Amino acid sequence: MPDTQENSLLEVKDLNVEYDTDAGTVYAVNGLSFSIARKKTLGLVGETGAGKTTTALSILNLVPNPPGVITGGSVQLEGKDVLKMDNEELEKMRGNDVAMIFQDPMTALNPVMNVGEQIAESILLHNEVSEEEALVRAKKMLELVGIAQNRASDYPHQFSGGMRQRVVIAIALACHPKLLIADEPTTALDVTIQAQVLALIKQLITDSDMSMLLITHDLGVVAEICDDVAVMYSGRIVERGTADDVFNHMLHPYTEGLFNSLPNLRKRGEELQPIKGMMPNPMEKTTGCSFAPRCPLATPRCFREIPQLRTSSATHSVACHAFDDKKEACPNG
């Protein structure tokens, strides 16, 4: 899934993030690299604790310090390293070039400000307009996400969960960002409302020609929205490719395990096949593949050597020694 430099909006290279806690150091993100092309949507999937949210916060240079520390790597947004921006540059970038939708809309909204003021606040921060003009734009944004303009004077507690998430989306899109980061945007919503919010996000992304990083553990959501997929495990990308590559031609045993653990309507009555074992302790640095203790294909090499992403095709890569061994055995196949 490599993008040309000209076509790439975001490039994360060798990112490492640690959290210093009383119990020890948590190695949250380990040598993470990926890119997002312009007008494309990348789904970042993996179990809870894989490092997905930390990755999102790193892109905005919002990892809480302390306890979090970005110990290495770069986050290039249109060729400029976000991690080297000063406070003024960061304030200009956040909400304007890159915006984020958080998973809990109630904690993302200010309970003592009406929703119109909250959307207008974002507009005023990044545009030289009057308060009146900002409020007019805010009402138009509400309408865009399916909320009547006359509800701009209402407060967050007067909205349902799905409506609050629509308000959060309106705030995120108010300044027409180039990149939208959506961190589990439908987790707090019931299934019916989830479908409505996902359809809304998909439509707005298409209409606005923006890129999106969708962070989720829900593969169904990824299939619905994303062009490309990156599978994350224990702070690393283990497989990446187009949605078709990852869903229909998966290469990593962990990716296969994720799909096998999901209900399948075509296989009614069959037992689910959960991945055996648990995620590794993030306070322990592994010398080999972090998935090796749970992997049915693990060999002694897997426990002593960290696999690197290798290209399977022009759009598909995997970090797995079993894939390496297969390629070496069949160099032409």
CSV table of C-alpha atoms in Angstrom, one decimal:
chain,number,residue,atom,x,y,z
A,1,MET,CA,0.0,0.0,0.0
A,2,PRO,CA,2.9,2.4,-0.6
A,3,ASP,CA,1.9,5.9,-1.7
A,4,THR,CA,4.0,8.2,-3.7
A,5,GLN,CA,5.4,11.2,-1.8
A,6,GLU,CA,3.2,13.5,-3.8
A,7,ASN,CA,0.0,11.5,-3.1
A,8,SER,CA,0.6,11.0,0.6
A,9,LEU,CA,-1.1,13.3,3.1
A,10,LEU,CA,0.2,11.6,6.3
A,11,GLU,CA,3.3,9.5,6.8
A,12,VAL,CA,4.1,7.9,10.2
A,13,LYS,CA,7.6,6.5,10.3
A,14,ASP,CA,9.1,4.3,13.1
A,15,LEU,CA,6.9,5.8,15.8
A,16,ASN,CA,7.7,4.8,19.4
A,17,VAL,CA,5.6,5.8,22.4
A,18,GLU,CA,6.1,4.9,26.0
A,19,TYR,CA,4.2,5.6,29.2
A,20,ASP,CA,6.2,5.8,32.5
A,21,THR,CA,4.0,4.5,35.3
A,22,ASP,CA,4.6,3.6,38.9
A,23,ALA,CA,4.4,0.0,37.9
A,24,GLY,CA,7.0,0.4,35.2
A,25,THR,CA,7.3,1.5,31.5
A,26,VAL,CA,4.5,0.6,29.2
A,27,TYR,CA,5.7,0.2,25.6
A,28,ALA,CA,2.5,1.3,23.8
A,29,VAL,CA,3.7,1.9,20.2
A,30,ASN,CA,6.8,0.1,18.8
A,31,GLY,CA,8.3,1.1,15.5
A,32,LEU,CA,5.0,1.9,13.9
A,33,SER,CA,5.0,3.0,10.2
A,34,PHE,CA,2.0,3.7,7.8
A,35,SER,CA,0.8,6.3,5.4
A,36,ILE,CA,-2.5,7.7,4.3
A,37,ALA,CA,-3.1,8.9,0.7
A,38,ARG,CA,-5.1,12.0,-0.1
A,39,LYS,CA,-8.9,11.4,-0.3
A,40,LYS,CA,-8.4,7.8,1.1
A,41,THR,CA,-9.7,6.2,4.3
A,42,LEU,CA,-7.4,3.9,6.3
A,43,GLY,CA,-8.9,1.5,8.9
A,44,LEU,CA,-6.6,0.8,11.9
A,45,VAL,CA,-7.9,-2.3,13.6
A,46,GLY,CA,-6.8,-4.5,16.5
A,47,GLU,CA,-7.7,-5.6,20.0
A,48,THR,CA,-8.1,-3.2,23.0
A,49,GLY,CA,-4.6,-2.3,24.1
A,50,ALA,CA,-3.0,-2.6,20.7
A,51,GLY,CA,-1.9,1.1,20.8
A,52,LYS,CA,-4.5,2.5,18.4
A,53,THR,CA,-5.7,5.5,20.4
A,54,THR,CA,-2.1,6.3,21.3
A,55,THR,CA,-1.3,6.4,17.6
A,56,ALA,CA,-4.1,8.8,17.0
A,57,LEU,CA,-3.0,11.1,19.8
A,58,SER,CA,0.6,11.0,18.5
A,59,ILE,CA,-0.6,12.3,15.1
A,60,LEU,CA,-2.0,15.4,16.9
A,61,ASN,CA,1.0,15.5,19.2
A,62,LEU,CA,-1.4,15.1,22.1
A,63,VAL,CA,0.1,12.2,24.0
A,64,PRO,CA,-0.2,13.3,27.6
A,65,ASN,CA,3.3,14.1,29.0
A,66,PRO,CA,3.7,12.9,31.7
A,67,PRO,CA,3.2,10.0,31.7
A,68,GLY,CA,3.5,9.5,27.9
A,69,VAL,CA,6.7,10.1,25.9
A,70,ILE,CA,7.2,9.9,22.2
A,71,THR,CA,10.7,8.4,22.1
A,72,GLY,CA,11.3,8.1,18.4
A,73,GLY,CA,10.0,8.4,14.9
A,74,SER,CA,8.2,11.1,12.9
A,75,VAL,CA,4.7,12.1,11.9
A,76,GLN,CA,4.8,13.9,8.6
A,77,LEU,CA,1.7,15.9,7.6
A,78,GLU,CA,2.2,17.2,4.0
A,79,GLY,CA,5.9,16.9,4.5
A,80,LYS,CA,6.1,18.7,7.9
A,81,ASP,CA,6.9,16.9,11.1
A,82,VAL,CA,4.1,17.4,13.6
A,83,LEU,CA,6.3,16.3,16.4
A,84,LYS,CA,8.7,19.2,15.8
A,85,MET,CA,5.9,21.9,15.5
A,86,ASP,CA,5.9,24.7,18.1
A,87,ASN,CA,2.7,25.5,20.1
A,88,GLU,CA,1.5,28.1,17.7
A,89,GLU,CA,1.9,25.7,14.7
A,90,LEU,CA,0.1,22.9,16.6
A,91,GLU,CA,-2.8,25.2,17.5
A,92,LYS,CA,-3.2,26.1,13.9
A,93,MET,CA,-3.0,22.5,12.7
A,94,ARG,CA,-5.4,20.9,15.3
A,95,GLY,CA,-9.0,21.3,14.2
A,96,ASN,CA,-8.0,23.0,11.0
A,97,ASP,CA,-5.8,20.6,9.1
A,98,VAL,CA,-6.5,17.6,11.3
A,99,ALA,CA,-9.6,17.0,13.3
A,100,MET,CA,-10.6,14.2,15.7
A,101,ILE,CA,-13.9,12.5,16.6
A,102,PHE,CA,-13.7,10.9,20.0
A,103,GLN,CA,-15.6,7.7,21.0
A,104,ASP,CA,-17.6,9.3,23.9
A,105,PRO,CA,-19.6,12.3,22.7
A,106,MET,CA,-20.7,13.3,26.2
A,107,THR,CA,-17.2,13.8,27.5
A,108,ALA,CA,-16.1,15.5,24.2
A,109,LEU,CA,-18.7,18.3,24.6
A,110,ASN,CA,-18.8,21.1,27.1
A,111,PRO,CA,-22.0,20.7,29.2
A,112,VAL,CA,-22.3,24.4,29.9
A,113,MET,CA,-22.1,25.7,26.3
A,114,ASN,CA,-24.9,25.3,23.8
A,115,VAL,CA,-23.9,23.3,20.7
A,116,GLY,CA,-24.0,26.2,18.4
A,117,GLU,CA,-21.4,28.1,20.5
A,118,GLN,CA,-19.2,25.0,20.6
A,119,ILE,CA,-19.2,24.6,16.8
A,120,ALA,CA,-18.7,28.4,16.3
A,121,GLU,CA,-15.8,28.4,18.8
A,122,SER,CA,-13.9,26.1,16.4
A,123,ILE,CA,-14.7,28.3,13.4
A,124,LEU,CA,-13.6,31.5,15.2
A,125,LEU,CA,-10.3,29.8,16.3
A,126,HIS,CA,-9.2,29.2,12.7
A,127,ASN,CA,-11.0,31.8,10.6
A,128,GLU,CA,-11.1,35.6,10.6
A,129,VAL,CA,-14.9,36.0,10.9
A,130,SER,CA,-17.3,37.7,13.2
A,131,GLU,CA,-19.1,35.8,16.0
A,132,GLU,CA,-22.3,36.3,14.0
A,133,GLU,CA,-20.8,34.8,10.8
A,134,ALA,CA,-19.3,31.9,12.9
A,135,LEU,CA,-22.7,31.1,14.4
A,136,VAL,CA,-24.4,31.2,10.9
A,137,ARG,CA,-21.7,28.7,9.7
A,138,ALA,CA,-22.3,26.6,12.9
A,139,LYS,CA,-26.0,26.3,12.2
A,140,LYS,CA,-25.2,25.2,8.6
A,141,MET,CA,-22.9,22.5,9.9
A,142,LEU,CA,-25.7,21.3,12.2
A,143,GLU,CA,-28.0,21.1,9.2
A,144,LEU,CA,-25.3,19.2,7.3
A,145,VAL,CA,-25.2,16.5,9.9
A,146,GLY,CA,-29.0,16.2,10.1
A,147,ILE,CA,-29.8,18.5,13.0
A,148,ALA,CA,-32.3,21.3,12.6
A,149,GLN,CA,-30.7,24.8,12.8
A,150,ASN,CA,-33.1,25.9,15.6
A,151,ARG,CA,-31.4,23.4,17.9
A,152,ALA,CA,-28.2,25.4,17.9
A,153,SER,CA,-29.2,27.0,21.2
A,154,ASP,CA,-29.7,23.6,22.9
A,155,TYR,CA,-27.2,22.0,25.3
A,156,PRO,CA,-25.6,18.6,25.0
A,157,HIS,CA,-27.8,17.0,27.7
A,158,GLN,CA,-30.9,17.8,25.5
A,159,PHE,CA,-29.7,15.5,22.7
A,160,SER,CA,-29.6,11.7,22.4
A,161,GLY,CA,-26.3,9.8,22.2
A,162,GLY,CA,-26.6,9.6,18.4
A,163,MET,CA,-27.4,13.3,18.1
A,164,ARG,CA,-24.5,14.3,20.3
A,165,GLN,CA,-22.1,12.3,18.1
A,166,ARG,CA,-23.5,14.2,15.1
A,167,VAL,CA,-22.6,17.4,17.0
A,168,VAL,CA,-19.1,16.2,17.6
A,169,ILE,CA,-18.8,15.4,13.9
A,170,ALA,CA,-20.0,18.9,13.0
A,171,ILE,CA,-17.3,20.4,15.3
A,172,ALA,CA,-14.7,18.2,13.7
A,173,LEU,CA,-15.7,19.1,10.1
A,174,ALA,CA,-16.4,22.8,10.8
A,175,CYS,CA,-13.1,24.0,9.4
A,176,HIS,CA,-13.0,21.4,6.5
A,177,PRO,CA,-9.9,19.5,7.7
A,178,LYS,CA,-7.7,17.6,5.3
A,179,LEU,CA,-7.5,14.6,7.7
A,180,LEU,CA,-10.2,13.3,10.0
A,181,ILE,CA,-9.3,10.9,12.8
A,182,ALA,CA,-12.3,8.9,14.1
A,183,ASP,CA,-11.5,7.0,17.2
A,184,GLU,CA,-14.2,4.3,17.7
A,185,PRO,CA,-16.8,6.8,16.6
A,186,THR,CA,-19.8,4.5,17.1
A,187,THR,CA,-18.8,2.5,20.2
A,188,ALA,CA,-21.2,4.4,22.6
A,189,LEU,CA,-24.2,4.1,20.2
A,190,ASP,CA,-26.8,1.4,19.7
A,191,VAL,CA,-26.7,-0.6,16.5
A,192,THR,CA,-29.4,1.4,14.6
A,193,ILE,CA,-27.8,4.7,15.4
A,194,GLN,CA,-24.3,3.3,14.5
A,195,ALA,CA,-25.5,2.6,11.0
A,196,GLN,CA,-26.8,6.1,10.6
A,197,VAL,CA,-23.7,7.8,11.9
A,198,LEU,CA,-21.4,5.6,9.8
A,199,ALA,CA,-23.5,6.4,6.7
A,200,LEU,CA,-23.2,10.1,7.6
A,201,ILE,CA,-19.4,10.0,8.0
A,202,LYS,CA,-19.0,8.1,4.8
A,203,GLN,CA,-21.1,10.6,2.8
A,204,LEU,CA,-19.3,13.6,4.4
A,205,ILE,CA,-15.9,12.1,3.6
A,206,THR,CA,-16.9,11.6,0.0
A,207,ASP,CA,-18.4,15.1,-0.4
A,208,SER,CA,-15.4,16.8,1.3
A,209,ASP,CA,-12.6,15.0,-0.5
A,210,MET,CA,-10.8,14.5,2.8
A,211,SER,CA,-8.7,11.6,4.1
A,212,MET,CA,-9.7,9.6,7.3
A,213,LEU,CA,-8.0,7.4,9.8
A,214,LEU,CA,-10.7,5.2,11.3
A,215,ILE,CA,-9.7,3.5,14.5
A,216,THR,CA,-11.8,0.5,15.5
A,217,HIS,CA,-11.9,-3.1,16.6
A,218,ASP,CA,-15.1,-3.6,14.5
A,219,LEU,CA,-14.2,-5.2,11.2
A,220,GLY,CA,-17.7,-4.7,9.9
A,221,VAL,CA,-17.3,-0.9,10.2
A,222,VAL,CA,-14.0,-1.1,8.3
A,223,ALA,CA,-15.6,-3.1,5.5
A,224,GLU,CA,-18.3,-0.5,5.2
A,225,ILE,CA,-16.1,2.6,5.0
A,226,CYS,CA,-12.3,2.0,4.4
A,227,ASP,CA,-10.2,1.9,1.3
A,228,ASP,CA,-7.2,0.4,3.1
A,229,VAL,CA,-6.6,-1.5,6.3
A,230,ALA,CA,-3.8,-1.8,8.7
A,231,VAL,CA,-3.9,-4.5,11.4
A,232,MET,CA,-2.2,-3.6,14.6
A,233,TYR,CA,-1.0,-5.9,17.3
A,234,SER,CA,1.0,-5.0,20.4
A,235,GLY,CA,2.0,-1.6,19.1
A,236,ARG,CA,3.0,-2.8,15.6
A,237,ILE,CA,1.5,-3.1,12.2
A,238,VAL,CA,1.4,-6.8,11.3
A,239,GLU,CA,-0.5,-6.6,8.0
A,240,ARG,CA,-1.6,-3.8,5.7
A,241,GLY,CA,-3.2,-3.6,2.3
A,242,THR,CA,-6.4,-2.7,0.5
A,243,ALA,CA,-9.7,-3.8,2.1
A,244,ASP,CA,-9.9,-6.5,-0.5
A,245,ASP,CA,-6.3,-7.7,0.3
A,246,VAL,CA,-6.9,-8.0,4.1
A,247,PHE,CA,-10.5,-9.3,4.0
A,248,ASN,CA,-10.2,-11.8,1.2
A,249,HIS,CA,-6.4,-12.6,1.0
A,250,MET,CA,-5.3,-12.3,4.6
A,251,LEU,CA,-1.7,-13.4,5.2
A,252,HIS,CA,-1.0,-13.0,9.0
A,253,PRO,CA,-2.2,-15.6,11.5
A,254,TYR,CA,-3.4,-12.8,13.8
A,255,THR,CA,-5.6,-11.3,11.0
A,256,GLU,CA,-7.0,-14.8,10.3
A,257,GLY,CA,-7.7,-15.2,14.0
A,258,LEU,CA,-9.6,-11.9,14.1
A,259,PHE,CA,-11.9,-13.1,11.3
A,260,ASN,CA,-12.4,-16.6,12.7
A,261,SER,CA,-13.5,-15.1,16.1
A,262,LEU,CA,-16.4,-13.3,14.4
A,263,PRO,CA,-19.9,-14.8,13.8
A,264,ASN,CA,-20.4,-15.8,10.2
A,265,LEU,CA,-24.0,-15.9,8.8
A,266,ARG,CA,-22.8,-18.5,6.2
A,267,LYS,CA,-21.7,-20.9,9.0
A,268,ARG,CA,-24.7,-20.9,11.3
A,269,GLY,CA,-24.4,-23.3,14.2
A,270,GLU,CA,-20.6,-23.5,14.1
A,271,GLU,CA,-18.6,-22.6,17.2
A,272,LEU,CA,-16.5,-19.4,17.1
A,273,GLN,CA,-12.8,-19.9,17.1
A,274,PRO,CA,-11.3,-17.3,19.5
A,275,ILE,CA,-7.6,-16.5,19.4
A,276,LYS,CA,-6.0,-18.5,22.2
A,277,GLY,CA,-4.1,-16.8,25.0
A,278,MET,CA,-3.9,-13.1,25.9
A,279,MET,CA,-2.3,-9.9,24.5
A,280,PRO,CA,1.3,-9.7,25.8
A,281,ASN,CA,2.2,-7.6,28.8
A,282,PRO,CA,3.0,-4.1,27.3
A,283,MET,CA,5.5,-3.6,30.1
A,284,GLU,CA,7.7,-6.4,28.7
A,285,LYS,CA,9.7,-5.8,25.6
A,286,THR,CA,9.7,-8.9,23.4
A,287,THR,CA,12.8,-10.2,21.6
A,288,GLY,CA,10.8,-11.7,18.8
A,289,CYS,CA,7.3,-11.6,17.4
A,290,SER,CA,4.8,-10.5,20.0
A,291,PHE,CA,2.1,-12.8,18.6
A,292,ALA,CA,4.4,-15.9,18.7
A,293,PRO,CA,3.0,-17.2,22.1
A,294,ARG,CA,-0.5,-17.3,20.6
A,295,CYS,CA,0.4,-18.3,17.0
A,296,PRO,CA,-0.2,-21.8,15.6
A,297,LEU,CA,2.6,-21.3,13.1
A,298,ALA,CA,5.3,-20.1,15.5
A,299,THR,CA,8.8,-21.5,15.2
A,300,PRO,CA,11.9,-20.9,17.3
A,301,ARG,CA,12.8,-18.1,15.0
A,302,CYS,CA,9.6,-16.3,15.9
A,303,PHE,CA,10.6,-16.0,19.6
A,304,ARG,CA,14.0,-14.5,18.9
A,305,GLU,CA,13.6,-12.3,15.9
A,306,ILE,CA,11.0,-9.5,15.3
A,307,PRO,CA,9.5,-9.9,11.8
A,308,GLN,CA,9.6,-6.8,9.5
A,309,LEU,CA,6.8,-5.8,7.0
A,310,ARG,CA,7.5,-7.6,3.7
A,311,THR,CA,5.7,-6.9,0.4
A,312,SER,CA,3.4,-9.5,-1.0
A,313,SER,CA,2.1,-7.4,-3.8
A,314,ALA,CA,2.0,-3.7,-4.8
A,315,THR,CA,-0.7,-3.0,-2.2
A,316,HIS,CA,-0.2,-5.8,0.4
A,317,SER,CA,2.4,-6.2,3.1
A,318,VAL,CA,2.8,-8.6,6.1
A,319,ALA,CA,5.2,-9.0,9.1
A,320,CYS,CA,5.4,-12.7,9.6
A,321,HIS,CA,8.3,-15.2,9.4
A,322,ALA,CA,6.0,-17.9,8.1
A,323,PHE,CA,5.4,-15.7,5.0
A,324,ASP,CA,9.2,-15.1,4.7
A,325,ASP,CA,9.8,-18.9,4.8
A,326,LYS,CA,7.1,-19.5,2.2
A,327,LYS,CA,8.6,-16.9,-0.1
A,328,GLU,CA,12.1,-18.3,0.3
A,329,ALA,CA,10.8,-21.8,-0.4
A,330,CYS,CA,8.9,-20.7,-3.5
A,331,PRO,CA,10.8,-17.7,-4.9
A,332,ASN,CA,8.7,-17.6,-8.1
A,333,GLY,CA,5.4,-18.5,-6.5
